[in-house]
Amino acid sequence: MRLFLDTANIDHIRHGVRLGIISGVTTNPTLISREGKISYKELIQEICALVPGPVSTEVLAQEAKSMIDEAREISRWAENVVVKIPATIAGVEATSVLSQEKIKVNFTLCFSLNQALLGAIAGATYVSPFVGRLDDIGHNGIELVKEIVEVFSNYNFPAQVIAASLRHARHCIEAAKAGAPIATVPYEVLMQMIRHPLTDLGISHFLADWKRVMG
Ligand code: G3P
C-alpha cells in the first residue's frame, strides 16, 4: 500500500516526505484555496519538486473541451503532475482524450462503482472514491472501495484505486483491509496513525527505570 498526503500545505508536505513514507500528493481547489491567494501554477510546481511521486491537481473547467485544454496546460507544469478530472459525462470524454495523449488522469469525486468503471474504461491512471463524503450521507464509503478494488482486479484494469476523503485513522485501517493500493490522507490523520498512548507510556517507564539505576 502506498500513502499519499491530501494537502497543498508545503510545510506538511515537507514533513511527510522527510518521514520517507509519502510517495505522492493529492490536492483539490478547496485545499489549494486554504493556502491563500497564491499562483496556482507556482504552488503546484513547488509541490511537484518536493514530492518523489505523482501530484494530483484538479481542473476547474466543466465542459469536456475546456477540461481537455486546461488539463493539457496543467500537464506541462511538471513531469509528475496528474490531472484530476471529475466523474461526470464531460469528465469521461476528457479522460478518454487525455489518456490517449498519455496525460495521467486521476478520476475524482467518485461515489459509485459505475462512475469508477467508466473512469477506468476511459483510461484513467487513478480512480478516487471519496470515503468520508459517502459516510457523511449515511452510505458506506469503505464498501465502495472494496467493490472497486475487486472489480478492477476481475478485469485486470490498470487503473489504481486511491481511497480518498479519509477523515480518521480508522478509515486508513479499513482502506488497507479493503485492499486499496493507495490511500491519500490529510496531515492530521497521518499524525494520528502513529500515535499510541501505550507507546508514550512505555518510553517514559523505560527512561524512569534507566534513570533510577544508572543515574
Ligand atoms: O482527497 C479528497 C479529499 O480532499 C476530500 O476530502 O474531507 O473534503 O471529503 P473531504
Short mmCIF file of C-alpha atoms and ligand atoms in Angstrom, two decimals:
data_model
loop_
_atom_site.label_atom_id
_atom_site.label_comp_id
_atom_site.label_asym_id
_atom_site.label_seq_id
_atom_site.Cartn_x
_atom_site.Cartn_y
_atom_site.Cartn_z
CA MET A 1 0.00 0.00 0.00
CA ARG A 2 1.23 3.49 -0.82
CA LEU A 3 0.43 6.60 1.17
CA PHE A 4 -0.20 10.00 -0.37
CA LEU A 5 -0.76 13.26 1.51
CA ASP A 6 -4.04 15.03 0.82
CA THR A 7 -2.95 18.64 1.23
CA ALA A 8 -1.46 21.64 -0.54
CA ASN A 9 0.44 22.80 2.54
CA ILE A 10 4.17 22.99 1.83
CA ASP A 11 5.30 22.51 5.46
CA HIS A 12 3.13 19.43 5.86
CA ILE A 13 4.36 18.01 2.54
CA ARG A 14 8.00 18.65 3.51
CA HIS A 15 7.47 16.83 6.80
CA GLY A 16 5.66 13.87 5.17
CA VAL A 17 8.39 13.49 2.56
CA ARG A 18 11.10 13.71 5.25
CA LEU A 19 9.43 10.83 7.10
CA GLY A 20 10.07 8.73 3.99
CA ILE A 21 6.55 7.29 3.83
CA ILE A 22 4.82 9.68 1.45
CA SER A 23 5.04 8.82 -2.23
CA GLY A 24 2.51 11.24 -3.68
CA VAL A 25 0.21 14.20 -3.01
CA THR A 26 -3.39 14.93 -3.89
CA THR A 27 -4.89 18.41 -3.88
CA ASN A 28 -8.21 19.94 -4.84
CA PRO A 29 -9.43 23.54 -5.24
CA THR A 30 -10.56 23.68 -1.59
CA LEU A 31 -7.17 22.52 -0.29
CA ILE A 32 -5.36 24.99 -2.55
CA SER A 33 -7.61 27.87 -1.50
CA ARG A 34 -6.64 27.16 2.14
CA GLU A 35 -3.10 28.27 1.27
CA GLY A 36 -4.34 31.81 0.50
CA LYS A 37 -4.32 33.75 -2.75
CA ILE A 38 -1.23 32.34 -4.47
CA SER A 39 -0.21 31.44 -8.01
CA TYR A 40 -1.83 28.06 -8.68
CA LYS A 41 0.86 27.06 -11.15
CA GLU A 42 3.76 28.07 -8.88
CA LEU A 43 2.32 26.24 -5.87
CA ILE A 44 1.82 23.01 -7.85
CA GLN A 45 5.31 23.30 -9.33
CA GLU A 46 6.77 23.73 -5.84
CA ILE A 47 4.87 20.68 -4.57
CA CYS A 48 5.93 18.63 -7.62
CA ALA A 49 9.59 19.49 -6.96
CA LEU A 50 9.30 18.28 -3.35
CA VAL A 51 7.43 15.03 -3.87
CA PRO A 52 9.01 11.82 -5.17
CA GLY A 53 5.84 10.73 -6.97
CA PRO A 54 2.56 11.82 -8.54
CA VAL A 55 0.93 15.12 -7.55
CA SER A 56 -2.75 15.36 -8.48
CA THR A 57 -4.39 18.69 -9.12
CA GLU A 58 -7.84 19.44 -10.43
CA VAL A 59 -9.25 21.20 -13.46
CA LEU A 60 -11.80 23.94 -12.81
CA ALA A 61 -13.48 23.68 -16.23
CA GLN A 62 -16.83 21.89 -16.54
CA GLU A 63 -17.12 21.22 -20.28
CA ALA A 64 -15.13 18.45 -21.97
CA LYS A 65 -13.34 20.72 -24.45
CA SER A 66 -12.24 23.24 -21.81
CA MET A 67 -11.31 20.45 -19.37
CA ILE A 68 -9.05 18.98 -22.05
CA ASP A 69 -7.40 22.35 -22.77
CA GLU A 70 -6.89 23.04 -19.05
CA ALA A 71 -5.54 19.52 -18.45
CA ARG A 72 -3.07 19.84 -21.34
CA GLU A 73 -1.81 23.10 -19.83
CA ILE A 74 -1.52 21.61 -16.29
CA SER A 75 0.30 18.55 -17.66
CA ARG A 76 3.10 20.86 -18.86
CA TRP A 77 3.72 22.26 -15.36
CA ALA A 78 5.82 19.30 -14.16
CA GLU A 79 6.82 15.74 -15.06
CA ASN A 80 4.99 14.21 -12.09
CA VAL A 81 1.77 16.19 -12.30
CA VAL A 82 -1.51 14.22 -12.61
CA VAL A 83 -4.71 15.95 -13.69
CA LYS A 84 -7.81 15.40 -11.60
CA ILE A 85 -10.94 15.16 -13.72
CA PRO A 86 -14.37 14.89 -12.04
CA ALA A 87 -16.59 11.84 -12.59
CA THR A 88 -19.11 13.48 -14.92
CA ILE A 89 -20.03 12.68 -18.51
CA ALA A 90 -17.80 15.56 -19.67
CA GLY A 91 -15.10 14.11 -17.43
CA VAL A 92 -15.37 10.70 -19.13
CA GLU A 93 -14.92 12.31 -22.55
CA ALA A 94 -11.96 14.37 -21.35
CA THR A 95 -10.37 11.33 -19.67
CA SER A 96 -10.63 9.30 -22.90
CA VAL A 97 -8.91 12.02 -24.93
CA LEU A 98 -6.24 12.77 -22.31
CA SER A 99 -5.36 9.13 -21.68
CA GLN A 100 -4.80 8.64 -25.41
CA GLU A 101 -2.35 11.54 -25.23
CA LYS A 102 -0.62 9.77 -22.29
CA ILE A 103 -1.67 12.52 -19.88
CA LYS A 104 -2.22 10.93 -16.48
CA VAL A 105 -5.72 11.37 -15.08
CA ASN A 106 -6.98 10.94 -11.53
CA PHE A 107 -10.74 10.36 -11.99
CA THR A 108 -12.06 12.09 -8.90
CA LEU A 109 -15.25 12.69 -6.92
CA CYS A 110 -16.24 9.03 -7.47
CA PHE A 111 -19.23 7.95 -5.41
CA SER A 112 -20.33 4.79 -7.24
CA LEU A 113 -18.90 1.67 -8.84
CA ASN A 114 -20.37 2.71 -12.18
CA GLN A 115 -18.50 6.01 -12.10
CA ALA A 116 -15.29 4.19 -11.22
CA LEU A 117 -15.85 1.69 -14.06
CA LEU A 118 -16.33 4.43 -16.64
CA GLY A 119 -13.19 6.21 -15.43
CA ALA A 120 -11.14 3.02 -15.70
CA ILE A 121 -12.52 2.14 -19.12
CA ALA A 122 -11.77 5.69 -20.32
CA GLY A 123 -8.14 5.08 -19.35
CA ALA A 124 -7.70 6.96 -16.06
CA THR A 125 -4.46 6.14 -14.26
CA TYR A 126 -6.10 6.62 -10.85
CA VAL A 127 -9.69 6.43 -9.64
CA SER A 128 -10.59 8.15 -6.36
CA PRO A 129 -13.62 7.01 -4.34
CA PHE A 130 -14.47 9.59 -1.64
CA VAL A 131 -15.00 7.56 1.52
CA GLY A 132 -15.77 10.25 4.12
CA ARG A 133 -18.28 12.09 1.96
CA LEU A 134 -20.24 8.86 1.40
CA ASP A 135 -20.20 8.14 5.14
CA ASP A 136 -21.46 11.71 5.71
CA ILE A 137 -24.72 10.87 3.89
CA GLY A 138 -25.22 7.51 5.60
CA HIS A 139 -23.61 5.30 2.94
CA ASN A 140 -20.58 3.05 3.42
CA GLY A 141 -17.52 4.56 1.73
CA ILE A 142 -15.23 1.65 2.52
CA GLU A 143 -17.67 -0.83 0.95
CA LEU A 144 -17.33 1.14 -2.28
CA VAL A 145 -13.53 0.97 -2.10
CA LYS A 146 -13.79 -2.83 -1.63
CA GLU A 147 -16.13 -3.18 -4.62
CA ILE A 148 -13.94 -1.11 -6.92
CA VAL A 149 -10.76 -2.97 -5.91
CA GLU A 150 -12.49 -6.31 -6.54
CA VAL A 151 -13.98 -5.37 -9.91
CA PHE A 152 -10.77 -3.75 -11.20
CA SER A 153 -8.92 -6.92 -10.26
CA ASN A 154 -11.53 -9.11 -12.06
CA TYR A 155 -10.71 -7.30 -15.28
CA ASN A 156 -7.04 -6.51 -14.66
CA PHE A 157 -7.79 -2.83 -15.16
CA PRO A 158 -4.54 -0.92 -14.80
CA ALA A 159 -6.33 1.99 -13.03
CA GLN A 160 -5.17 2.28 -9.41
CA VAL A 161 -7.65 2.98 -6.65
CA ILE A 162 -6.89 5.92 -4.36
CA ALA A 163 -9.01 5.75 -1.20
CA ALA A 164 -9.74 9.47 -0.69
CA SER A 165 -11.69 11.69 1.68
CA LEU A 166 -10.28 9.68 4.60
CA ARG A 167 -11.11 11.53 7.79
CA HIS A 168 -9.56 9.49 10.63
CA ALA A 169 -7.11 6.72 11.46
CA ARG A 170 -9.84 4.03 11.41
CA HIS A 171 -10.55 4.89 7.76
CA CYS A 172 -6.87 4.11 6.97
CA ILE A 173 -7.12 0.68 8.59
CA GLU A 174 -10.32 -0.03 6.69
CA ALA A 175 -8.88 1.18 3.38
CA ALA A 176 -5.88 -1.12 3.89
CA LYS A 177 -8.14 -4.08 4.71
CA ALA A 178 -10.24 -3.28 1.63
CA GLY A 179 -7.09 -3.72 -0.48
CA ALA A 180 -6.78 -0.10 -1.65
CA PRO A 181 -3.38 0.15 -3.32
CA ILE A 182 -3.16 3.84 -2.34
CA ALA A 183 -4.66 5.88 0.50
CA THR A 184 -4.48 9.66 0.47
CA VAL A 185 -4.58 11.10 3.97
CA PRO A 186 -4.78 14.58 5.48
CA TYR A 187 -1.67 15.51 7.51
CA GLU A 188 -3.56 15.33 10.84
CA VAL A 189 -4.68 11.78 10.01
CA LEU A 190 -1.10 10.80 9.17
CA MET A 191 -0.08 12.04 12.64
CA GLN A 192 -2.96 10.07 14.23
CA MET A 193 -1.76 6.88 12.52
CA ILE A 194 1.45 6.74 14.57
CA ARG A 195 0.17 7.99 17.92
CA HIS A 196 -0.47 5.48 20.71
CA PRO A 197 -0.67 6.32 24.43
CA LEU A 198 0.93 2.97 25.39
CA THR A 199 3.98 3.81 23.26
CA ASP A 200 4.40 7.14 25.09
CA LEU A 201 3.83 5.45 28.46
CA GLY A 202 6.32 2.71 27.55
CA ILE A 203 9.00 5.26 26.67
CA SER A 204 8.54 7.19 29.92
CA HIS A 205 8.68 3.96 32.00
CA PHE A 206 11.86 2.82 30.21
CA LEU A 207 13.50 6.21 30.83
CA ALA A 208 12.41 6.33 34.51
CA ASP A 209 13.76 2.78 35.16
CA TRP A 210 17.02 3.63 33.44
CA LYS A 211 17.43 6.87 35.38
CA ARG A 212 16.70 5.21 38.73
CA VAL A 213 19.53 2.71 38.32
CA MET A 214 22.02 4.46 36.04
CA GLY A 215 21.53 7.96 37.45
O1 G3P B 1 -8.96 13.54 -1.50
C1 G3P B 1 -10.23 14.11 -1.45
C2 G3P B 1 -10.36 14.95 -0.24
O2 G3P B 1 -9.56 16.10 -0.35
C3 G3P B 1 -11.76 15.30 0.11
O3 G3P B 1 -11.80 15.21 1.46
O4 G3P B 1 -12.64 15.55 3.73
O5 G3P B 1 -13.14 17.22 1.91
O6 G3P B 1 -14.22 14.97 1.90
P1 G3P B 1 -13.04 15.78 2.29
#
